[in-house]
XYZ file of N, CA and C in Angstrom:
654
model
N -53.017 -6.934 35.384
C -51.810 -7.347 36.104
C -50.807 -7.907 35.080
N -49.532 -7.573 35.297
C -48.487 -7.976 34.357
C -48.308 -9.497 34.336
N -48.343 -10.057 33.127
C -48.088 -11.491 32.962
C -46.594 -11.747 32.922
N -46.115 -12.670 33.749
C -44.691 -12.982 33.824
C -44.516 -14.465 33.649
N -43.494 -14.853 32.878
C -43.269 -16.300 32.678
C -41.751 -16.572 32.633
N -41.403 -17.820 32.919
C -40.035 -18.294 32.841
C -40.034 -19.425 31.800
N -39.446 -19.171 30.640
C -39.534 -20.141 29.545
C -38.576 -21.308 29.735
N -38.801 -22.373 28.955
C -37.970 -23.558 29.033
C -36.510 -23.270 28.640
N -36.289 -22.195 27.870
C -34.942 -21.847 27.438
C -34.215 -20.985 28.470
N -34.894 -20.681 29.600
C -34.262 -19.920 30.659
C -34.420 -18.439 30.521
N -35.448 -17.986 29.829
C -35.695 -16.539 29.698
C -36.867 -16.128 30.588
N -36.599 -15.148 31.438
C -37.608 -14.581 32.312
C -38.203 -13.402 31.544
N -39.545 -13.477 31.313
C -40.162 -12.493 30.416
C -41.396 -11.871 31.064
N -41.532 -10.546 30.902
C -42.743 -9.806 31.261
C -42.972 -8.810 30.119
N -44.008 -7.993 30.293
C -44.391 -7.081 29.198
C -43.271 -6.114 28.857
N -42.464 -5.718 29.844
C -41.470 -4.698 29.602
C -40.073 -5.134 30.037
N -39.854 -6.428 30.237
C -38.571 -6.910 30.763
C -38.264 -8.311 30.246
N -37.020 -8.519 29.879
C -36.573 -9.871 29.521
C -35.172 -10.088 30.037
N -34.977 -11.239 30.726
C -33.673 -11.567 31.288
C -33.388 -13.036 30.893
N -32.156 -13.298 30.438
C -31.763 -14.676 30.228
C -30.426 -14.955 30.890
N -29.775 -16.032 30.537
C -28.523 -16.430 31.191
C -27.388 -15.468 30.875
N -27.561 -14.609 29.847
C -26.556 -13.593 29.527
C -26.808 -12.264 30.233
N -27.967 -12.142 30.885
C -28.262 -10.917 31.617
C -29.549 -10.296 31.123
N -29.751 -8.984 31.412
C -30.943 -8.261 30.968
C -30.780 -7.970 29.490
N -31.699 -8.490 28.713
C -31.605 -8.295 27.238
C -32.620 -7.293 26.740
N -33.586 -6.914 27.577
C -34.567 -5.922 27.167
C -35.207 -5.335 28.397
N -35.378 -4.006 28.407
C -36.128 -3.361 29.470
C -36.814 -2.121 28.892
N -37.948 -2.345 28.272
C -38.689 -1.244 27.652
C -39.269 -0.325 28.712
N -39.256 -0.787 29.971
C -39.763 0.059 31.045
C -38.646 0.790 31.752
N -37.524 1.027 31.061
C -36.383 1.676 31.685
C -36.719 3.135 32.047
N -35.963 3.668 33.006
C -36.201 5.027 33.430
C -35.923 5.986 32.273
N -36.811 6.917 31.959
C -36.574 7.894 30.880
C -35.270 8.636 31.114
N -34.457 8.644 30.099
C -33.158 9.345 30.215
C -32.073 8.480 30.810
N -32.458 7.325 31.326
C -31.497 6.438 31.946
C -30.867 5.493 30.934
N -29.879 4.689 31.376
C -29.213 3.768 30.458
C -30.145 2.644 29.998
N -30.010 2.271 28.780
C -30.765 1.140 28.225
C -29.822 0.011 27.964
N -30.149 -1.206 28.411
C -29.231 -2.339 28.170
C -29.149 -2.692 26.716
N -28.020 -3.195 26.256
C -27.917 -3.594 24.856
C -28.833 -4.748 24.562
N -29.395 -4.751 23.359
C -30.259 -5.870 22.948
C -29.343 -6.979 22.464
N -29.135 -8.006 23.296
C -28.244 -9.110 22.959
C -29.011 -10.363 22.589
N -30.286 -10.213 22.246
C -31.127 -11.391 22.010
C -30.649 -12.221 20.816
N -29.930 -11.589 19.882
C -29.453 -12.341 18.702
C -27.937 -12.559 18.786
N -27.297 -12.089 19.868
C -25.862 -12.261 20.033
C -25.586 -13.625 20.689
N -24.360 -14.145 20.507
C -23.997 -15.391 21.196
C -24.190 -15.244 22.695
N -24.798 -16.187 23.312
C -25.121 -16.121 24.739
C -23.951 -16.609 25.587
N -23.548 -15.779 26.513
C -22.554 -16.178 27.506
C -23.227 -16.256 28.854
N -23.099 -17.373 29.530
C -23.745 -17.501 30.844
C -22.982 -16.674 31.841
N -23.666 -15.698 32.443
C -23.028 -14.795 33.422
C -22.612 -15.510 34.691
N -23.284 -16.629 34.989
C -22.957 -17.310 36.219
C -21.483 -17.718 36.286
N -20.846 -17.922 35.148
C -19.428 -18.329 35.122
C -18.514 -17.175 35.497
N -19.023 -15.942 35.543
C -18.221 -14.785 35.892
C -18.102 -14.569 37.388
N -18.919 -15.317 38.176
C -18.973 -15.046 39.608
C -18.459 -16.251 40.428
N -17.719 -15.951 41.477
C -17.233 -16.933 42.430
C -17.975 -16.735 43.753
N -18.799 -17.683 44.147
C -19.549 -17.558 45.403
C -18.607 -17.812 46.574
N -18.629 -16.967 47.574
C -17.747 -17.113 48.715
C -18.437 -17.684 49.940
N -19.551 -17.088 50.325
C -20.298 -17.633 51.495
C -21.702 -17.074 51.491
N -22.556 -17.750 52.253
C -23.944 -17.334 52.339
C -24.063 -16.226 53.390
N -24.769 -15.143 53.008
C -24.982 -14.004 53.925
C -26.296 -14.110 54.676
N -27.261 -14.769 54.091
C -28.553 -14.897 54.760
C -29.571 -15.496 53.796
N -30.696 -15.921 54.370
C -31.765 -16.479 53.553
C -33.096 -16.207 54.203
N -34.127 -16.185 53.367
C -35.480 -15.936 53.857
C -36.470 -16.223 52.772
N -37.705 -15.725 52.944
C -38.749 -15.970 51.968
C -38.404 -15.367 50.627
N -37.578 -14.290 50.626
C -37.258 -13.577 49.392
C -36.139 -14.278 48.599
N -35.478 -15.279 49.184
C -34.393 -15.948 48.492
C -33.151 -16.069 49.368
N -32.056 -16.485 48.773
C -30.782 -16.652 49.497
C -29.779 -15.657 48.947
N -29.075 -14.984 49.856
C -28.083 -13.966 49.463
C -26.697 -14.473 49.753
N -25.815 -14.339 48.735
C -24.433 -14.821 48.849
C -23.464 -13.668 48.647
N -22.350 -13.726 49.301
C -21.213 -12.846 48.999
C -20.459 -13.494 47.849
N -20.058 -12.702 46.860
C -19.414 -13.279 45.683
C -18.406 -12.288 45.118
N -17.546 -12.795 44.255
C -16.587 -11.965 43.541
C -16.875 -12.052 42.060
N -16.929 -10.895 41.395
C -17.083 -10.858 39.947
C -15.686 -10.967 39.375
N -15.335 -12.138 38.812
C -13.983 -12.445 38.404
C -13.386 -11.439 37.392
N -14.135 -10.992 36.388
C -13.541 -10.063 35.417
C -13.092 -8.737 36.017
N -13.766 -8.260 37.077
C -13.434 -6.965 37.660
C -12.877 -7.085 39.099
N -12.908 -8.303 39.687
C -12.473 -8.540 41.066
C -13.272 -7.719 42.071
N -14.511 -7.333 41.724
C -15.338 -6.580 42.630
C -16.183 -7.530 43.497
N -16.222 -7.264 44.807
C -17.052 -8.043 45.702
C -18.492 -7.545 45.577
N -19.426 -8.484 45.435
C -20.825 -8.127 45.286
C -21.684 -9.054 46.149
N -22.949 -8.742 46.224
C -23.928 -9.640 46.847
C -24.809 -10.181 45.732
N -25.106 -11.459 45.754
C -25.998 -12.068 44.778
C -27.184 -12.668 45.489
N -28.357 -12.184 45.096
C -29.619 -12.718 45.640
C -30.183 -13.687 44.637
N -30.270 -14.957 45.044
C -30.744 -16.005 44.155
C -32.158 -16.420 44.579
N -33.095 -16.369 43.638
C -34.476 -16.596 43.951
C -35.073 -17.627 42.998
N -35.736 -18.638 43.540
C -36.505 -19.599 42.731
C -37.751 -18.890 42.273
N -38.143 -19.078 40.989
C -39.260 -18.360 40.430
C -40.300 -19.311 39.834
N -40.643 -20.333 40.614
C -41.632 -21.306 40.163
C -43.047 -20.765 40.307
N -43.347 -20.148 41.495
C -44.697 -19.673 41.741
C -44.942 -18.337 41.058
N -46.198 -18.124 40.586
C -46.540 -16.925 39.855
C -46.329 -15.657 40.674
N -46.689 -15.682 41.946
C -46.516 -14.514 42.805
C -45.051 -14.137 42.946
N -44.199 -15.160 43.036
C -42.741 -14.891 43.151
C -42.221 -14.291 41.851
N -42.748 -14.744 40.710
C -42.335 -14.166 39.440
C -42.720 -12.681 39.364
N -43.887 -12.369 39.796
C -44.342 -10.950 39.769
C -43.526 -10.097 40.730
N -43.182 -10.694 41.887
C -42.372 -9.950 42.854
C -40.993 -9.633 42.312
N -40.387 -10.620 41.651
C -39.063 -10.422 41.054
C -39.142 -9.372 39.919
N -40.212 -9.416 39.158
C -40.400 -8.420 38.090
C -40.442 -7.030 38.690
N -41.244 -6.827 39.762
C -41.342 -5.515 40.382
C -39.987 -5.050 40.949
N -39.282 -6.032 41.561
C -38.017 -5.689 42.213
C -36.986 -5.261 41.173
N -36.845 -6.024 40.092
C -35.855 -5.684 39.083
C -36.209 -4.374 38.391
N -37.516 -4.146 38.107
C -37.894 -2.903 37.492
C -37.546 -1.704 38.410
N -37.772 -1.877 39.721
C -37.463 -0.807 40.671
C -35.951 -0.587 40.786
N -35.191 -1.689 40.901
C -33.752 -1.588 41.018
C -33.105 -0.980 39.772
N -33.740 -1.162 38.623
C -33.130 -0.730 37.371
C -32.903 0.756 37.338
N -33.669 1.525 38.105
C -33.467 2.979 38.101
C -32.145 3.335 38.795
N -31.519 2.374 39.476
C -30.226 2.625 40.158
C -29.146 1.679 39.630
N -29.168 1.439 38.328
C -28.273 0.485 37.690
C -26.896 1.093 37.446
N -25.887 0.316 37.809
C -24.485 0.615 37.445
C -23.872 -0.713 36.976
N -23.628 -0.917 35.690
C -22.994 -2.170 35.205
C -21.660 -2.388 35.898
N -21.349 -3.607 36.240
C -20.109 -3.925 36.944
C -18.885 -3.409 36.176
N -18.938 -3.512 34.864
C -17.779 -3.089 34.063
C -17.511 -1.588 34.181
N -18.546 -0.831 34.604
C -18.396 0.631 34.706
C -18.396 1.115 36.158
N -18.433 0.183 37.108
C -18.601 0.582 38.516
C -17.411 1.381 39.033
N -16.248 1.271 38.448
C -15.057 1.992 38.897
C -15.077 3.461 38.443
N -15.950 3.777 37.504
C -15.948 5.166 36.976
C -17.323 5.799 36.903
N -18.339 5.095 37.405
C -19.726 5.591 37.275
C -20.398 5.503 38.638
N -21.080 6.570 39.037
C -21.826 6.609 40.292
C -23.272 6.235 40.046
N -23.898 5.628 41.060
C -25.324 5.272 40.940
C -26.160 6.548 40.934
N -27.310 6.558 40.220
C -28.196 7.714 40.213
C -28.627 8.151 41.614
N -28.840 7.176 42.497
C -29.208 7.515 43.886
C -28.236 6.834 44.844
N -27.405 7.611 45.572
C -26.425 7.015 46.486
C -27.060 6.485 47.779
N -28.385 6.656 47.921
C -29.082 6.240 49.164
C -29.904 4.972 48.972
N -29.868 4.423 47.755
C -30.498 3.122 47.475
C -29.395 2.142 47.116
N -29.616 0.862 47.415
C -28.674 -0.169 47.059
C -28.435 -0.178 45.555
N -27.160 -0.176 45.133
C -26.814 -0.172 43.715
C -27.093 -1.502 43.081
N -27.728 -1.472 41.911
C -28.078 -2.669 41.151
C -27.045 -2.865 40.046
N -26.458 -4.077 39.968
C -25.433 -4.347 38.972
C -25.930 -5.272 37.850
N -27.153 -5.751 37.916
C -27.683 -6.604 36.849
C -28.369 -7.849 37.364
N -28.787 -8.680 36.436
C -29.482 -9.917 36.770
C -29.325 -10.930 35.661
N -29.381 -12.217 36.015
C -29.311 -13.269 34.982
C -30.033 -14.503 35.512
N -30.371 -15.384 34.636
C -31.190 -16.561 34.999
C -30.354 -17.833 35.028
N -30.908 -18.858 35.657
C -30.380 -20.231 35.638
C -31.513 -21.129 35.118
N -31.400 -21.589 33.879
C -32.488 -22.379 33.276
C -32.692 -23.693 34.055
N -31.625 -24.347 34.452
C -31.739 -25.697 35.080
C -32.386 -25.638 36.460
N -32.221 -24.535 37.173
C -32.796 -24.417 38.509
C -34.008 -23.514 38.550
N -34.438 -23.010 37.430
C -35.576 -22.086 37.331
C -35.439 -20.973 38.353
N -34.332 -20.294 38.298
C -34.054 -19.240 39.299
C -33.444 -18.031 38.594
N -33.475 -16.914 39.346
C -32.874 -15.676 38.881
C -31.878 -15.200 39.925
N -30.716 -14.725 39.472
C -29.741 -14.135 40.380
C -29.734 -12.632 40.135
N -29.918 -11.870 41.230
C -29.895 -10.415 41.165
C -28.549 -9.973 41.787
N -27.767 -9.214 41.032
C -26.441 -8.802 41.469
C -26.533 -7.415 42.051
N -26.107 -7.295 43.347
C -26.250 -6.057 44.092
C -24.948 -5.609 44.708
N -24.910 -4.357 45.069
C -23.774 -3.818 45.808
C -23.618 -4.579 47.162
N -22.394 -4.849 47.521
C -22.099 -5.532 48.785
C -21.925 -4.496 49.905
N -22.720 -4.631 50.966
C -22.671 -3.692 52.101
C -21.997 -4.465 53.261
N -20.771 -4.093 53.578
C -19.995 -4.887 54.533
C -20.349 -4.646 55.991
N -21.261 -3.682 56.259
C -21.654 -3.417 57.654
C -22.919 -4.133 58.097
N -23.578 -4.836 57.147
C -24.775 -5.594 57.525
C -26.022 -4.702 57.646
N -26.991 -5.208 58.351
C -28.304 -4.536 58.500
C -28.286 -3.555 59.638
N -29.066 -2.490 59.528
C -29.259 -1.568 60.648
C -29.858 -2.282 61.851
N -30.600 -3.343 61.594
C -31.215 -4.129 62.661
C -30.177 -4.665 63.655
N -28.964 -4.893 63.168
C -27.905 -5.432 64.048
C -27.593 -4.455 65.188
N -27.691 -3.149 64.896
C -27.461 -2.154 65.955
C -28.585 -2.205 66.966
N -29.814 -2.374 66.457
C -30.970 -2.485 67.347
C -30.846 -3.703 68.221
N -30.418 -4.822 67.644
C -30.302 -6.073 68.404
C -29.241 -5.973 69.515
N -28.213 -5.158 69.299
C -27.175 -5.008 70.284
C -27.497 -3.937 71.335
N -28.671 -3.313 71.171
C -29.073 -2.210 72.080
C -28.046 -1.102 72.177
N -27.404 -0.806 71.018
C -26.418 0.237 71.017
C -27.065 1.612 71.021
N -26.473 2.523 71.782
C -26.967 3.907 71.794
C -26.316 4.679 70.667
N -27.120 5.427 69.923
C -26.610 6.211 68.826
C -26.744 7.704 69.162
N -25.760 8.467 68.792
C -25.809 9.915 69.055
C -26.862 10.544 68.158
N -27.302 11.726 68.581
C -28.321 12.434 67.788
C -27.809 12.785 66.377
N -26.562 13.264 66.237
C -26.061 13.518 64.861
C -26.059 12.261 63.971
N -25.701 11.114 64.576
C -25.716 9.864 63.805
C -27.140 9.497 63.387
N -28.083 9.612 64.290
C -29.474 9.295 63.960
C -29.984 10.254 62.876
N -29.542 11.511 62.936
C -29.948 12.489 61.910
C -29.433 12.093 60.526
N -28.160 11.607 60.500
C -27.583 11.190 59.232
C -28.287 9.941 58.674
N -28.586 9.002 59.565
C -29.290 7.789 59.117
C -30.677 8.174 58.564
N -31.373 9.033 59.281
C -32.712 9.457 58.861
C -32.659 10.185 57.512
N -31.644 11.082 57.381
C -31.503 11.855 56.144
C -31.294 10.927 54.952
N -30.457 9.927 55.105
C -30.128 9.036 53.971
C -31.328 8.145 53.618
N -32.046 7.669 54.653
C -33.237 6.841 54.356
C -34.297 7.687 53.639
N -34.543 8.898 54.155
C -35.557 9.769 53.559
C -35.173 10.197 52.138
N -33.864 10.389 51.899
C -33.406 10.754 50.567
C -33.617 9.628 49.566
N -33.398 8.374 50.037
C -33.641 7.234 49.185
C -35.110 7.083 48.838
N -35.968 7.284 49.864
C -37.420 7.214 49.649
C -37.895 8.338 48.720
N -37.291 9.502 48.851
C -37.665 10.626 47.958
C -37.362 10.293 46.510
N -36.223 9.619 46.279
C -35.853 9.208 44.911
C -36.942 8.281 44.333
N -37.413 7.357 45.168
C -38.473 6.443 44.730
C -39.792 7.199 44.515
N -40.131 8.090 45.445
C -41.368 8.833 45.346
C -41.416 9.729 44.101
N -40.285 10.260 43.707
C -40.197 11.061 42.495
C -40.510 10.234 41.252
N -40.390 8.921 41.381
C -40.727 8.022 40.289
C -42.054 7.336 40.539
N -42.843 7.883 41.458
C -44.173 7.405 41.819
C -44.111 5.936 42.310
N -43.151 5.684 43.161
C -42.975 4.348 43.723
C -42.983 4.427 45.236
N -43.622 3.450 45.885
C -43.703 3.372 47.348
C -43.017 2.075 47.816
N -42.111 2.217 48.789
C -41.361 1.058 49.241
C -42.219 0.021 49.949
N -43.033 0.424 50.914
C -44.009 -0.393 51.622
C -43.427 -1.322 52.692
N -42.102 -1.365 52.865
C -41.550 -2.224 53.926
C -40.268 -1.624 54.495
N -40.361 -0.361 54.903
C -39.208 0.313 55.486
C -39.042 -0.098 56.934
N -37.922 -0.731 57.247
C -37.640 -1.175 58.615
C -36.130 -1.402 58.724
N -35.577 -1.511 59.932
C -34.126 -1.692 60.093
C -33.555 -2.890 59.314
N -34.365 -3.954 59.139
C -33.864 -5.112 58.414
C -33.574 -4.740 56.943
N -34.263 -3.726 56.415
C -34.149 -3.379 55.033
C -33.330 -2.098 54.801
N -32.517 -1.773 55.795
C -31.573 -0.656 55.663
C -30.193 -1.265 55.883
N -29.310 -1.138 54.919
C -27.972 -1.746 54.992
C -26.912 -0.705 55.228
N -25.809 -1.121 55.796
C -24.721 -0.213 56.178
C -23.397 -0.677 55.601
N -22.517 0.295 55.410
C -21.102 0.009 55.112
C -20.272 0.476 56.298
N -19.120 -0.147 56.462
C -18.256 0.184 57.598
C -17.750 1.630 57.533
N -17.799 2.225 56.339
C -17.343 3.608 56.199
C -18.451 4.604 56.513
N -19.653 4.077 56.903
C -20.733 4.963 57.330
C -21.882 5.127 56.336
N -21.719 4.577 55.138
C -22.833 4.701 54.167
C -24.045 3.923 54.638
N -25.233 4.493 54.352
C -26.513 3.892 54.693
C -27.353 3.818 53.440
N -27.933 2.648 53.130
C -28.718 2.529 51.924
C -29.977 1.685 52.146
N -31.054 2.099 51.480
C -32.309 1.386 51.555
C -32.246 0.205 50.570
N -32.739 -0.963 51.034
C -32.699 -2.163 50.162
C -34.065 -2.814 50.144
N -34.127 -3.971 49.485
C -35.273 -4.841 49.411
C -36.516 -4.125 48.807
N -36.523 -4.021 47.478
C -37.603 -3.352 46.800
C -38.635 -4.337 46.231
N -38.640 -5.544 46.802
C -39.470 -6.614 46.267
C -40.955 -6.374 46.325
N -41.444 -5.571 47.285
C -42.892 -5.303 47.384
C -43.187 -3.856 47.084
N -42.287 -3.224 46.355
C -42.499 -1.831 45.951
C -43.767 -1.708 45.122
N -44.457 -0.577 45.291
C -45.733 -0.346 44.618
C -45.611 0.840 43.664
N -46.016 0.617 42.412
C -46.090 1.720 41.455
C -47.449 2.378 41.600
N -47.459 3.718 41.726
C -48.706 4.450 41.911
C -49.317 4.923 40.613
N -50.643 4.923 40.563
C -51.340 5.500 39.435
C -51.206 7.018 39.486
N -51.461 7.681 38.366
C -51.333 9.137 38.282
C -52.281 9.867 39.228
N -53.397 9.234 39.583
C -54.393 9.923 40.430
C -53.928 10.056 41.862
N -52.876 9.311 42.260
C -52.361 9.416 43.625
C -51.305 10.485 43.687
N -51.302 11.207 44.792
C -50.281 12.237 45.016
C -49.272 11.727 46.028
N -47.987 11.798 45.673
C -46.917 11.362 46.560
C -46.307 12.604 47.223
N -46.328 12.662 48.533
C -45.811 13.819 49.276
C -44.329 13.607 49.596
């Protein structure tokens, strides 16, 4: 099992991942052919938290607290998931989530000209730590339509073409993960997010499972 630790200097470290207050500084487990983050371990550290303006809380649960925020340098609205990482199991969960999200990385500075590898998974914009609060902030695409569960809660009737589109987008996102030998393990309306323009994306990869080569993914 992967050993994960949060150092006194505010660096979140695992065998193939390192994140500090400046962002992701190493990811040796990056997707083959995908973008590799710059190694800034010897560069002057800039705390990324100063680049974000928190607007309001969107929700909270066992996985952490999610805020709506603005990235000041680009004026892009994002969602920030802030998670305390004191317990070992929470550290391992964050490690799995960031590693899974990394396959759909679009740096905020390039978001205006670069598309995510999978348009059916929530776009990942990066992550950084807070040494004083022993926490990690995961920067994600902001979905202004909320959860698919909200439609269920309102007992709204959906047309068959709309249900077909929702199903297609969810299955396409899962196929992207399966092609990387990853299983979501918690697909439900709470973990499917919407935009007001009709986009549907799978989210919450915190309990994603990496499969061994002996398993066949259909």
